[in-house]
JSON list of C-alpha atoms in Angstrom, two decimals:
[
{"chain": "A", "resi": 1, "resn": "MET", "atom": "CA", "xyz": [-7.52, 17.20, 0.33]},
{"chain": "A", "resi": 2, "resn": "ALA", "atom": "CA", "xyz": [-5.04, 19.93, -0.52]},
{"chain": "A", "resi": 3, "resn": "HIS", "atom": "CA", "xyz": [-3.09, 20.52, 2.67]},
{"chain": "A", "resi": 4, "resn": "ALA", "atom": "CA", "xyz": [-1.60, 23.70, 1.19]},
{"chain": "A", "resi": 5, "resn": "LEU", "atom": "CA", "xyz": [-5.10, 25.18, 0.87]},
{"chain": "A", "resi": 6, "resn": "ILE", "atom": "CA", "xyz": [-5.91, 24.27, 4.45]},
{"chain": "A", "resi": 7, "resn": "ALA", "atom": "CA", "xyz": [-2.68, 25.86, 5.64]},
{"chain": "A", "resi": 8, "resn": "ARG", "atom": "CA", "xyz": [-3.94, 29.20, 4.28]},
{"chain": "A", "resi": 9, "resn": "MET", "atom": "CA", "xyz": [-7.32, 29.01, 6.04]},
{"chain": "A", "resi": 10, "resn": "ASP", "atom": "CA", "xyz": [-8.17, 31.09, 9.06]},
{"chain": "A", "resi": 11, "resn": "ASP", "atom": "CA", "xyz": [-9.23, 29.31, 12.25]},
{"chain": "A", "resi": 12, "resn": "ARG", "atom": "CA", "xyz": [-12.95, 29.54, 11.46]},
{"chain": "A", "resi": 13, "resn": "GLY", "atom": "CA", "xyz": [-12.49, 28.17, 7.95]},
{"chain": "A", "resi": 14, "resn": "LEU", "atom": "CA", "xyz": [-10.30, 25.39, 9.28]},
{"chain": "A", "resi": 15, "resn": "ASP", "atom": "CA", "xyz": [-12.82, 24.47, 11.97]},
{"chain": "A", "resi": 16, "resn": "ARG", "atom": "CA", "xyz": [-15.55, 24.35, 9.30]},
{"chain": "A", "resi": 17, "resn": "ALA", "atom": "CA", "xyz": [-13.38, 22.10, 7.09]},
{"chain": "A", "resi": 18, "resn": "LEU", "atom": "CA", "xyz": [-12.70, 19.79, 10.04]},
{"chain": "A", "resi": 19, "resn": "ASP", "atom": "CA", "xyz": [-16.43, 19.66, 10.85]},
{"chain": "A", "resi": 20, "resn": "GLU", "atom": "CA", "xyz": [-17.24, 18.79, 7.23]},
{"chain": "A", "resi": 21, "resn": "LEU", "atom": "CA", "xyz": [-14.63, 16.05, 7.24]},
{"chain": "A", "resi": 22, "resn": "ALA", "atom": "CA", "xyz": [-16.13, 14.69, 10.47]},
{"chain": "A", "resi": 23, "resn": "GLU", "atom": "CA", "xyz": [-19.57, 14.64, 8.82]},
{"chain": "A", "resi": 24, "resn": "ALA", "atom": "CA", "xyz": [-18.16, 12.90, 5.72]},
{"chain": "A", "resi": 25, "resn": "GLU", "atom": "CA", "xyz": [-16.52, 10.35, 8.01]},
{"chain": "A", "resi": 26, "resn": "ARG", "atom": "CA", "xyz": [-19.82, 9.76, 9.83]},
{"chain": "A", "resi": 27, "resn": "LEU", "atom": "CA", "xyz": [-21.62, 9.16, 6.51]},
{"chain": "A", "resi": 28, "resn": "GLN", "atom": "CA", "xyz": [-18.86, 6.89, 5.26]},
{"chain": "A", "resi": 29, "resn": "SER", "atom": "CA", "xyz": [-19.05, 4.83, 8.43]},
{"chain": "A", "resi": 30, "resn": "GLN", "atom": "CA", "xyz": [-22.84, 4.67, 8.29]},
{"chain": "A", "resi": 31, "resn": "LEU", "atom": "CA", "xyz": [-22.81, 3.56, 4.64]},
{"chain": "A", "resi": 32, "resn": "ARG", "atom": "CA", "xyz": [-19.70, 1.40, 5.07]},
{"chain": "A", "resi": 33, "resn": "ALA", "atom": "CA", "xyz": [-18.40, 2.89, 1.83]},
{"chain": "A", "resi": 34, "resn": "TRP", "atom": "CA", "xyz": [-14.68, 2.42, 2.34]},
{"chain": "A", "resi": 35, "resn": "LEU", "atom": "CA", "xyz": [-13.23, 1.44, -1.01]},
{"chain": "A", "resi": 36, "resn": "GLY", "atom": "CA", "xyz": [-12.50, 4.16, -3.54]},
{"chain": "A", "resi": 37, "resn": "ALA", "atom": "CA", "xyz": [-14.23, 6.78, -1.42]},
{"chain": "A", "resi": 38, "resn": "GLY", "atom": "CA", "xyz": [-11.32, 8.58, 0.25]},
{"chain": "A", "resi": 39, "resn": "LEU", "atom": "CA", "xyz": [-10.74, 8.57, 3.97]},
{"chain": "A", "resi": 40, "resn": "PRO", "atom": "CA", "xyz": [-12.13, 11.74, 5.54]},
{"chain": "A", "resi": 41, "resn": "GLY", "atom": "CA", "xyz": [-11.39, 10.52, 9.07]},
{"chain": "A", "resi": 42, "resn": "LEU", "atom": "CA", "xyz": [-7.73, 10.01, 8.27]},
{"chain": "A", "resi": 43, "resn": "GLU", "atom": "CA", "xyz": [-7.64, 13.31, 6.39]},
{"chain": "A", "resi": 44, "resn": "ARG", "atom": "CA", "xyz": [-9.06, 15.09, 9.43]},
{"chain": "A", "resi": 45, "resn": "ALA", "atom": "CA", "xyz": [-6.53, 13.32, 11.66]},
{"chain": "A", "resi": 46, "resn": "ALA", "atom": "CA", "xyz": [-3.66, 14.35, 9.37]},
{"chain": "A", "resi": 47, "resn": "ILE", "atom": "CA", "xyz": [-4.73, 17.99, 9.56]},
{"chain": "A", "resi": 48, "resn": "LEU", "atom": "CA", "xyz": [-4.97, 17.84, 13.35]},
{"chain": "A", "resi": 49, "resn": "HIS", "atom": "CA", "xyz": [-1.53, 16.20, 13.43]},
{"chain": "A", "resi": 50, "resn": "GLU", "atom": "CA", "xyz": [-0.07, 18.98, 11.27]},
{"chain": "A", "resi": 51, "resn": "GLN", "atom": "CA", "xyz": [-1.50, 21.50, 13.74]},
{"chain": "A", "resi": 52, "resn": "GLY", "atom": "CA", "xyz": [0.25, 19.74, 16.61]},
{"chain": "A", "resi": 53, "resn": "ARG", "atom": "CA", "xyz": [-3.02, 18.55, 18.14]},
{"chain": "A", "resi": 54, "resn": "LEU", "atom": "CA", "xyz": [-1.62, 15.04, 18.62]},
{"chain": "A", "resi": 55, "resn": "ARG", "atom": "CA", "xyz": [-4.17, 13.58, 21.04]},
{"chain": "A", "resi": 56, "resn": "HIS", "atom": "CA", "xyz": [-7.03, 14.79, 18.84]},
{"chain": "A", "resi": 57, "resn": "ALA", "atom": "CA", "xyz": [-5.26, 13.47, 15.74]},
{"chain": "A", "resi": 58, "resn": "LEU", "atom": "CA", "xyz": [-4.91, 9.99, 17.22]},
{"chain": "A", "resi": 59, "resn": "GLU", "atom": "CA", "xyz": [-8.54, 10.00, 18.36]},
{"chain": "A", "resi": 60, "resn": "ALA", "atom": "CA", "xyz": [-9.64, 11.05, 14.87]},
{"chain": "A", "resi": 61, "resn": "ALA", "atom": "CA", "xyz": [-7.49, 8.38, 13.18]},
{"chain": "A", "resi": 62, "resn": "GLU", "atom": "CA", "xyz": [-8.63, 5.48, 15.37]},
{"chain": "A", "resi": 63, "resn": "PRO", "atom": "CA", "xyz": [-11.99, 4.65, 13.68]},
{"chain": "A", "resi": 64, "resn": "THR", "atom": "CA", "xyz": [-10.47, 4.57, 10.19]},
{"chain": "A", "resi": 65, "resn": "LEU", "atom": "CA", "xyz": [-7.52, 2.49, 11.39]},
{"chain": "A", "resi": 66, "resn": "ALA", "atom": "CA", "xyz": [-9.93, 0.07, 13.08]},
{"chain": "A", "resi": 67, "resn": "VAL", "atom": "CA", "xyz": [-11.73, -0.42, 9.76]},
{"chain": "A", "resi": 68, "resn": "ALA", "atom": "CA", "xyz": [-8.39, -0.90, 7.98]},
{"chain": "A", "resi": 69, "resn": "ALA", "atom": "CA", "xyz": [-7.46, -3.55, 10.53]},
{"chain": "A", "resi": 70, "resn": "GLU", "atom": "CA", "xyz": [-10.79, -5.27, 9.87]},
{"chain": "A", "resi": 71, "resn": "ILE", "atom": "CA", "xyz": [-11.06, -5.12, 6.08]},
{"chain": "A", "resi": 72, "resn": "GLY", "atom": "CA", "xyz": [-7.45, -4.70, 4.98]},
{"chain": "A", "resi": 73, "resn": "ALA", "atom": "CA", "xyz": [-4.65, -2.20, 5.36]},
{"chain": "A", "resi": 74, "resn": "GLY", "atom": "CA", "xyz": [-4.68, -1.49, 1.63]},
{"chain": "A", "resi": 75, "resn": "ILE", "atom": "CA", "xyz": [-7.40, 1.13, 2.06]},
{"chain": "A", "resi": 76, "resn": "LEU", "atom": "CA", "xyz": [-4.82, 3.29, 3.81]},
{"chain": "A", "resi": 77, "resn": "LEU", "atom": "CA", "xyz": [-2.61, 3.41, 0.72]},
{"chain": "A", "resi": 78, "resn": "ALA", "atom": "CA", "xyz": [-4.90, 5.70, -1.30]},
{"chain": "A", "resi": 79, "resn": "ASP", "atom": "CA", "xyz": [-3.60, 9.02, 0.00]},
{"chain": "A", "resi": 80, "resn": "ALA", "atom": "CA", "xyz": [-0.82, 7.57, 2.09]},
{"chain": "A", "resi": 81, "resn": "PRO", "atom": "CA", "xyz": [2.02, 9.93, 1.16]},
{"chain": "A", "resi": 82, "resn": "SER", "atom": "CA", "xyz": [0.22, 12.89, 2.75]},
{"chain": "A", "resi": 83, "resn": "HIS", "atom": "CA", "xyz": [-0.59, 10.78, 5.80]},
{"chain": "A", "resi": 84, "resn": "VAL", "atom": "CA", "xyz": [2.88, 9.32, 6.48]},
{"chain": "A", "resi": 85, "resn": "PRO", "atom": "CA", "xyz": [3.75, 11.63, 9.41]},
{"chain": "A", "resi": 86, "resn": "LEU", "atom": "CA", "xyz": [0.43, 10.79, 11.07]},
{"chain": "A", "resi": 87, "resn": "LEU", "atom": "CA", "xyz": [0.84, 7.07, 10.36]},
{"chain": "A", "resi": 88, "resn": "ARG", "atom": "CA", "xyz": [4.34, 7.09, 11.86]},
{"chain": "A", "resi": 89, "resn": "ARG", "atom": "CA", "xyz": [2.96, 8.78, 14.99]},
{"chain": "A", "resi": 90, "resn": "CYS", "atom": "CA", "xyz": [0.21, 6.13, 15.21]},
{"chain": "A", "resi": 91, "resn": "VAL", "atom": "CA", "xyz": [2.83, 3.36, 15.16]},
{"chain": "A", "resi": 92, "resn": "ALA", "atom": "CA", "xyz": [4.92, 5.19, 17.77]},
{"chain": "A", "resi": 93, "resn": "GLU", "atom": "CA", "xyz": [1.85, 5.47, 20.00]},
{"chain": "A", "resi": 94, "resn": "GLY", "atom": "CA", "xyz": [0.87, 1.83, 19.44]},
{"chain": "A", "resi": 95, "resn": "LEU", "atom": "CA", "xyz": [-2.39, 2.74, 17.66]},
{"chain": "A", "resi": 96, "resn": "HIS", "atom": "CA", "xyz": [-3.13, -0.19, 15.33]},
{"chain": "A", "resi": 97, "resn": "ALA", "atom": "CA", "xyz": [0.64, -0.49, 15.00]},
{"chain": "A", "resi": 98, "resn": "ARG", "atom": "CA", "xyz": [0.56, -3.80, 13.13]},
{"chain": "A", "resi": 99, "resn": "THR", "atom": "CA", "xyz": [-1.86, -2.60, 10.45]},
{"chain": "A", "resi": 100, "resn": "VAL", "atom": "CA", "xyz": [-0.25, 0.81, 10.06]},
{"chain": "A", "resi": 101, "resn": "GLY", "atom": "CA", "xyz": [3.23, -0.71, 10.18]},
{"chain": "A", "resi": 102, "resn": "SER", "atom": "CA", "xyz": [2.40, -2.95, 7.21]},
{"chain": "A", "resi": 103, "resn": "VAL", "atom": "CA", "xyz": [1.34, 0.10, 5.19]},
{"chain": "A", "resi": 104, "resn": "LEU", "atom": "CA", "xyz": [4.51, 1.98, 6.12]},
{"chain": "A", "resi": 105, "resn": "ALA", "atom": "CA", "xyz": [6.59, -1.06, 5.14]},
{"chain": "A", "resi": 106, "resn": "VAL", "atom": "CA", "xyz": [5.07, -0.91, 1.66]},
{"chain": "A", "resi": 107, "resn": "LEU", "atom": "CA", "xyz": [5.65, 2.83, 1.40]},
{"chain": "A", "resi": 108, "resn": "ASP", "atom": "CA", "xyz": [9.22, 2.59, 2.70]},
{"chain": "A", "resi": 109, "resn": "ARG", "atom": "CA", "xyz": [10.20, -0.14, 0.25]},
{"chain": "A", "resi": 110, "resn": "PRO", "atom": "CA", "xyz": [12.72, 0.98, -2.34]},
{"chain": "A", "resi": 111, "resn": "PRO", "atom": "CA", "xyz": [11.33, 1.07, -5.86]},
{"chain": "A", "resi": 112, "resn": "GLY", "atom": "CA", "xyz": [11.01, -2.41, -7.30]},
{"chain": "A", "resi": 113, "resn": "PRO", "atom": "CA", "xyz": [12.62, -3.76, -10.42]},
{"chain": "A", "resi": 114, "resn": "THR", "atom": "CA", "xyz": [11.71, -2.48, -13.84]},
{"chain": "A", "resi": 115, "resn": "ALA", "atom": "CA", "xyz": [10.40, -4.52, -16.74]},
{"chain": "A", "resi": 116, "resn": "VAL", "atom": "CA", "xyz": [13.10, -6.39, -18.65]},
{"chain": "A", "resi": 117, "resn": "ALA", "atom": "CA", "xyz": [13.25, -7.75, -22.18]},
{"chain": "A", "resi": 118, "resn": "VAL", "atom": "CA", "xyz": [13.90, -11.47, -22.51]},
{"chain": "A", "resi": 119, "resn": "PRO", "atom": "CA", "xyz": [16.76, -11.64, -25.06]},
{"chain": "A", "resi": 120, "resn": "GLY", "atom": "CA", "xyz": [16.00, -13.40, -28.32]},
{"chain": "A", "resi": 121, "resn": "THR", "atom": "CA", "xyz": [12.29, -13.88, -27.63]},
{"chain": "A", "resi": 122, "resn": "GLY", "atom": "CA", "xyz": [10.56, -10.57, -28.22]},
{"chain": "A", "resi": 123, "resn": "GLU", "atom": "CA", "xyz": [9.01, -11.05, -24.76]},
{"chain": "A", "resi": 124, "resn": "THR", "atom": "CA", "xyz": [9.23, -8.71, -21.79]},
{"chain": "A", "resi": 125, "resn": "LEU", "atom": "CA", "xyz": [8.90, -9.63, -18.14]},
{"chain": "A", "resi": 126, "resn": "SER", "atom": "CA", "xyz": [6.82, -7.01, -16.34]},
{"chain": "A", "resi": 127, "resn": "SER", "atom": "CA", "xyz": [8.27, -5.42, -13.23]},
{"chain": "A", "resi": 128, "resn": "ARG", "atom": "CA", "xyz": [5.89, -7.52, -11.11]},
{"chain": "A", "resi": 129, "resn": "GLU", "atom": "CA", "xyz": [6.95, -10.71, -12.93]},
{"chain": "A", "resi": 130, "resn": "VAL", "atom": "CA", "xyz": [10.59, -9.82, -12.21]},
{"chain": "A", "resi": 131, "resn": "GLU", "atom": "CA", "xyz": [9.69, -9.38, -8.52]},
{"chain": "A", "resi": 132, "resn": "VAL", "atom": "CA", "xyz": [7.89, -12.73, -8.42]},
{"chain": "A", "resi": 133, "resn": "LEU", "atom": "CA", "xyz": [10.80, -14.44, -10.19]},
{"chain": "A", "resi": 134, "resn": "ALA", "atom": "CA", "xyz": [13.29, -12.94, -7.72]},
{"chain": "A", "resi": 135, "resn": "HIS", "atom": "CA", "xyz": [11.24, -14.33, -4.84]},
{"chain": "A", "resi": 136, "resn": "VAL", "atom": "CA", "xyz": [11.09, -17.74, -6.54]},
{"chain": "A", "resi": 137, "resn": "ALA", "atom": "CA", "xyz": [14.89, -17.63, -6.86]},
{"chain": "A", "resi": 138, "resn": "GLN", "atom": "CA", "xyz": [15.07, -17.05, -3.09]},
{"chain": "A", "resi": 139, "resn": "GLY", "atom": "CA", "xyz": [13.09, -20.26, -2.57]},
{"chain": "A", "resi": 140, "resn": "LEU", "atom": "CA", "xyz": [9.84, -18.66, -1.39]},
{"chain": "A", "resi": 141, "resn": "SER", "atom": "CA", "xyz": [6.56, -20.53, -1.74]},
{"chain": "A", "resi": 142, "resn": "ASN", "atom": "CA", "xyz": [3.58, -19.04, -3.55]},
{"chain": "A", "resi": 143, "resn": "ARG", "atom": "CA", "xyz": [2.00, -18.22, -0.19]},
{"chain": "A", "resi": 144, "resn": "GLU", "atom": "CA", "xyz": [5.18, -16.45, 0.99]},
{"chain": "A", "resi": 145, "resn": "ILE", "atom": "CA", "xyz": [5.46, -14.52, -2.27]},
{"chain": "A", "resi": 146, "resn": "ALA", "atom": "CA", "xyz": [1.82, -13.46, -2.01]},
{"chain": "A", "resi": 147, "resn": "ALA", "atom": "CA", "xyz": [2.36, -12.19, 1.53]},
{"chain": "A", "resi": 148, "resn": "ALA", "atom": "CA", "xyz": [5.57, -10.36, 0.62]},
{"chain": "A", "resi": 149, "resn": "LEU", "atom": "CA", "xyz": [3.97, -8.60, -2.36]},
{"chain": "A", "resi": 150, "resn": "PHE", "atom": "CA", "xyz": [0.50, -8.07, -0.85]},
{"chain": "A", "resi": 151, "resn": "ILE", "atom": "CA", "xyz": [-1.18, -10.05, -3.63]},
{"chain": "A", "resi": 152, "resn": "SER", "atom": "CA", "xyz": [-3.19, -13.27, -3.67]},
{"chain": "A", "resi": 153, "resn": "GLU", "atom": "CA", "xyz": [-1.74, -16.72, -4.31]},
{"chain": "A", "resi": 154, "resn": "VAL", "atom": "CA", "xyz": [-3.90, -16.89, -7.44]},
{"chain": "A", "resi": 155, "resn": "THR", "atom": "CA", "xyz": [-2.17, -13.77, -8.73]},
{"chain": "A", "resi": 156, "resn": "VAL", "atom": "CA", "xyz": [1.24, -15.30, -7.97]},
{"chain": "A", "resi": 157, "resn": "LYS", "atom": "CA", "xyz": [0.24, -18.39, -9.98]},
{"chain": "A", "resi": 158, "resn": "SER", "atom": "CA", "xyz": [-0.87, -16.18, -12.89]},
{"chain": "A", "resi": 159, "resn": "HIS", "atom": "CA", "xyz": [2.48, -14.39, -12.87]},
{"chain": "A", "resi": 160, "resn": "LEU", "atom": "CA", "xyz": [4.31, -17.73, -12.76]},
{"chain": "A", "resi": 161, "resn": "THR", "atom": "CA", "xyz": [2.32, -19.05, -15.72]},
{"chain": "A", "resi": 162, "resn": "ARG", "atom": "CA", "xyz": [3.34, -16.00, -17.77]},
{"chain": "A", "resi": 163, "resn": "ILE", "atom": "CA", "xyz": [6.95, -16.23, -16.56]},
{"chain": "A", "resi": 164, "resn": "PHE", "atom": "CA", "xyz": [7.14, -19.90, -17.56]},
{"chain": "A", "resi": 165, "resn": "ARG", "atom": "CA", "xyz": [5.76, -19.10, -21.03]},
{"chain": "A", "resi": 166, "resn": "LYS", "atom": "CA", "xyz": [8.07, -16.13, -21.58]},
{"chain": "A", "resi": 167, "resn": "LEU", "atom": "CA", "xyz": [11.16, -18.04, -20.42]},
{"chain": "A", "resi": 168, "resn": "ASP", "atom": "CA", "xyz": [10.11, -21.31, -22.10]},
{"chain": "A", "resi": 169, "resn": "ALA", "atom": "CA", "xyz": [10.28, -23.09, -18.74]},
{"chain": "A", "resi": 170, "resn": "ASN", "atom": "CA", "xyz": [8.20, -25.91, -17.26]},
{"chain": "A", "resi": 171, "resn": "SER", "atom": "CA", "xyz": [9.08, -25.45, -13.60]},
{"chain": "A", "resi": 172, "resn": "ARG", "atom": "CA", "xyz": [10.19, -22.90, -11.06]},
{"chain": "A", "resi": 173, "resn": "THR", "atom": "CA", "xyz": [13.73, -24.31, -11.13]},
{"chain": "A", "resi": 174, "resn": "GLN", "atom": "CA", "xyz": [13.89, -24.08, -14.93]},
{"chain": "A", "resi": 175, "resn": "ALA", "atom": "CA", "xyz": [12.55, -20.51, -14.87]},
{"chain": "A", "resi": 176, "resn": "VAL", "atom": "CA", "xyz": [15.19, -19.39, -12.37]},
{"chain": "A", "resi": 177, "resn": "ALA", "atom": "CA", "xyz": [17.97, -21.20, -14.26]},
{"chain": "A", "resi": 178, "resn": "ARG", "atom": "CA", "xyz": [16.86, -19.65, -17.56]},
{"chain": "A", "resi": 179, "resn": "ALA", "atom": "CA", "xyz": [16.60, -16.18, -16.00]},
{"chain": "A", "resi": 180, "resn": "ARG", "atom": "CA", "xyz": [20.13, -16.50, -14.61]},
{"chain": "A", "resi": 181, "resn": "GLU", "atom": "CA", "xyz": [21.42, -17.79, -17.94]},
{"chain": "A", "resi": 182, "resn": "LEU", "atom": "CA", "xyz": [19.95, -14.69, -19.62]},
{"chain": "A", "resi": 183, "resn": "HIS", "atom": "CA", "xyz": [21.27, -12.41, -16.83]},
{"chain": "A", "resi": 184, "resn": "LEU", "atom": "CA", "xyz": [17.75, -11.36, -15.86]},
{"chain": "A", "resi": 185, "resn": "LEU", "atom": "CA", "xyz": [18.42, -12.05, -12.18]}
]
């Protein structure tokens, strides 16, 4: 929702918008339609937080954060930039701090590596492949890489298969050695 538009509303219009968000949240909860549907409860909480109504904001955020803790924190990433102040307050207040903290850790991460050309091959390692390769070079297991990048182990294996092909390597050790030889790491 456009927070700038809400900032220009009078109290009655704002109360109506908050009521409509509460109704949307109720329907979302009833239908259990969480993915790709927006998060009206968190949106309502963010507005309340912006107004300085902190207790109400935390109460409004709690149901959505409980669902995120149950089905995966990734649902919080959709509109996360506009929710960061609220999410930081939730962590400070201990409200689903572990779940919300994991989302903030993703958002606070510096931008990752960019895609790089593999010299002499016509191949390019995607930015995600470069990230996976860097983690391999640090000695992380597939499970550890998956956890660090918030992806599945199957996805890590897919990236490794492509990395091996692009670097003409048959093992993790060979891939790292080849990447260092080509100054990709």
